[in-house]
Amino acid sequence: MTGSAAISETFYRQLADQMPPALGGALLQCQGLPSLPMVAMRVLEVASMADATLTDYATTIEHDPALTARVLSVANSVHYLRASQPPLTCFEATQRLGTDATLATVLSFKLFEQHNGTPSQGLYWQRAFTAAVTASYFAQQHCPEQAGCVFTAALLQDIGILALQKAFPVDAEHLYGNEGVSHQQVTQAEQRLFGCDHTLVGAWLLAKWGAHETLARSVYESHGTLETDNLADLCIRLSGLVADAWLSPDPAQALALLMRQMAFPQPLALDTLLTHLQQTLPPLSHSLNIPLAVTVDSYSLIERAHQRLFEHTLMLSTQLEAQQRSSESLLKDYTQLEQRSRIDPLTQLANRAWLEEQLHECFERCRSRQRTLSVVFIDLDHFKVLNDRYGHQAGDQVLAQFGSTLSALTRAGDLAGRYGGEEFLVILPDETAETAQHFAERIAQRLQEQPMAEVGQELLYISVSIGIACLDDGEFANEREMIDAADQSMYAIKRAGRGGIAVYGRAILSR
């Protein structure tokens, strides 16, 4: 590994493992790849110090005559010339510029001297400085001791883009030169094209250059989610989103969406930030010879953004209401469809598929909890004769009326259904053979008292053959064996002359 011990082996390995080998090789072989001279690297190390002073910066910078001249030149610019006496030393220049502008001057001058001024690189610098000023503004309010580090990390969060532009100029110009493409879309396109995004490239380069791990890690995580408890990381991650909104073709629209996404709390009030950007960016861009985005009236912009947010809220409310109505309708339709898929349309009882599914679950539950279970298998006697004599319409009327009768006799927790043709099955959880027999006797009694159909002036009464199987009365391996046992008991009644009740494993109890 190249670089200093400031990068841990674990973190460097994490970066190296994610870097596609072909991409890393191409970056290292690129003659025009951005490099970080020693003085600039030392400035970054100073920026990583919690107690760094402007004297520390000045002492480091003055080792490089060209860089010292650059700092003096910027400090002597119209914006910073607040006193009649111009600064004569690097210390005086850094005192006049302040920490943030000193860092910006050093990095813009030394980090990428070979940038060719393409439109995409101009947009890069605009985003970099907008993000840096934004991050510094947030940091000054919430973690002032880390403001210098936050500024630097926000400024460098997209250096991987410049490296990719140098190594792959044709691909990169197509990738980064499209207006209207969001930063998120750019990172997704990078993943497809290069196998990673520019945050990994930037962090990997910083590790190669020997920058402090805090800085490299901040760049690596700069595009992460806003769900973090680390205030410095939050400031950096927010800065990119604000910069994208500020530089978008429709800043009011973009800021409204950001406000809706963030629901900016009072400590991160967006209106004061925009005023700060409006006041800070033009002179800073002029001093560093960085192309300036379109001048923005922060007060008008925030007013328009709030109006857009209000419009979004109204539209969202309308959409939510429509979606709610649609969801309720879909849920109702789904419930009805699901209900129909479980119900026999003629008898309005459970169909065979639903009966078998529920019996399987009930069987496993009762057996595992050592509870009893009974099933009642019912066959309508002489149903074929009835159909042949009175017609299928009368037969359907008998089936429908019997379904209604059976439903009225079952309790909550029981499940009655049509098993097929004129056969019916009732699942009775926690019922013994004796209580299941009482239930069957009530069915037989009701059929003696109530006709199931009327054809002309003739009332049609029917009888049934009933077989019962109880979980307590046999070593049933599964619910299928219980149904077969109840079915066998029912056929025992059929063979004995119909119109009776039999319990599996016992003599016929009644006819």
mmCIF file of C-alpha atoms in Angstrom, residues 8 17 20 30 39 55 80 135 162 170 208 227 250 254 311 357 417 438 466 475 487 500 505:
data_model
loop_
_atom_site.group_PDB
_atom_site.id
_atom_site.type_symbol
_atom_site.label_atom_id
_atom_site.label_comp_id
_atom_site.label_asym_id
_atom_site.label_seq_id
_atom_site.Cartn_x
_atom_site.Cartn_y
_atom_site.Cartn_z
ATOM 1 C CA SER A 8 -5.573 1.852 8.259
ATOM 2 C CA ASP A 17 -11.412 -4.974 -2.692
ATOM 3 C CA PRO A 20 -12.433 -3.112 -10.143
ATOM 4 C CA CYS A 30 -3.088 7.557 -16.751
ATOM 5 C CA VAL A 39 2.393 20.703 0.334
ATOM 6 C CA THR A 55 -0.687 29.790 11.677
ATOM 7 C CA TYR A 80 -10.618 40.465 0.518
ATOM 8 C CA ALA A 135 -21.195 21.916 4.530
ATOM 9 C CA LEU A 162 -12.150 14.431 -12.268
ATOM 10 C CA VAL A 170 -14.542 10.108 -24.132
ATOM 11 C CA LYS A 208 -3.055 6.301 -2.417
ATOM 12 C CA GLU A 227 -29.822 8.538 8.545
ATOM 13 C CA ASP A 250 -35.189 24.930 -11.761
ATOM 14 C CA ALA A 254 -35.488 21.225 -6.703
ATOM 15 C CA GLU A 311 -48.307 23.060 -4.428
ATOM 16 C CA GLU A 357 -56.466 -26.195 3.679
ATOM 17 C CA GLY A 417 -68.345 -26.756 3.352
ATOM 18 C CA HIS A 438 -75.072 -34.286 19.093
ATOM 19 C CA ILE A 466 -73.457 -38.999 8.462
ATOM 20 C CA GLU A 475 -53.887 -42.886 15.273
ATOM 21 C CA ASP A 487 -66.185 -41.252 4.864
ATOM 22 C CA GLY A 500 -78.294 -42.481 10.239
ATOM 23 C CA GLY A 505 -64.341 -47.228 15.375
#
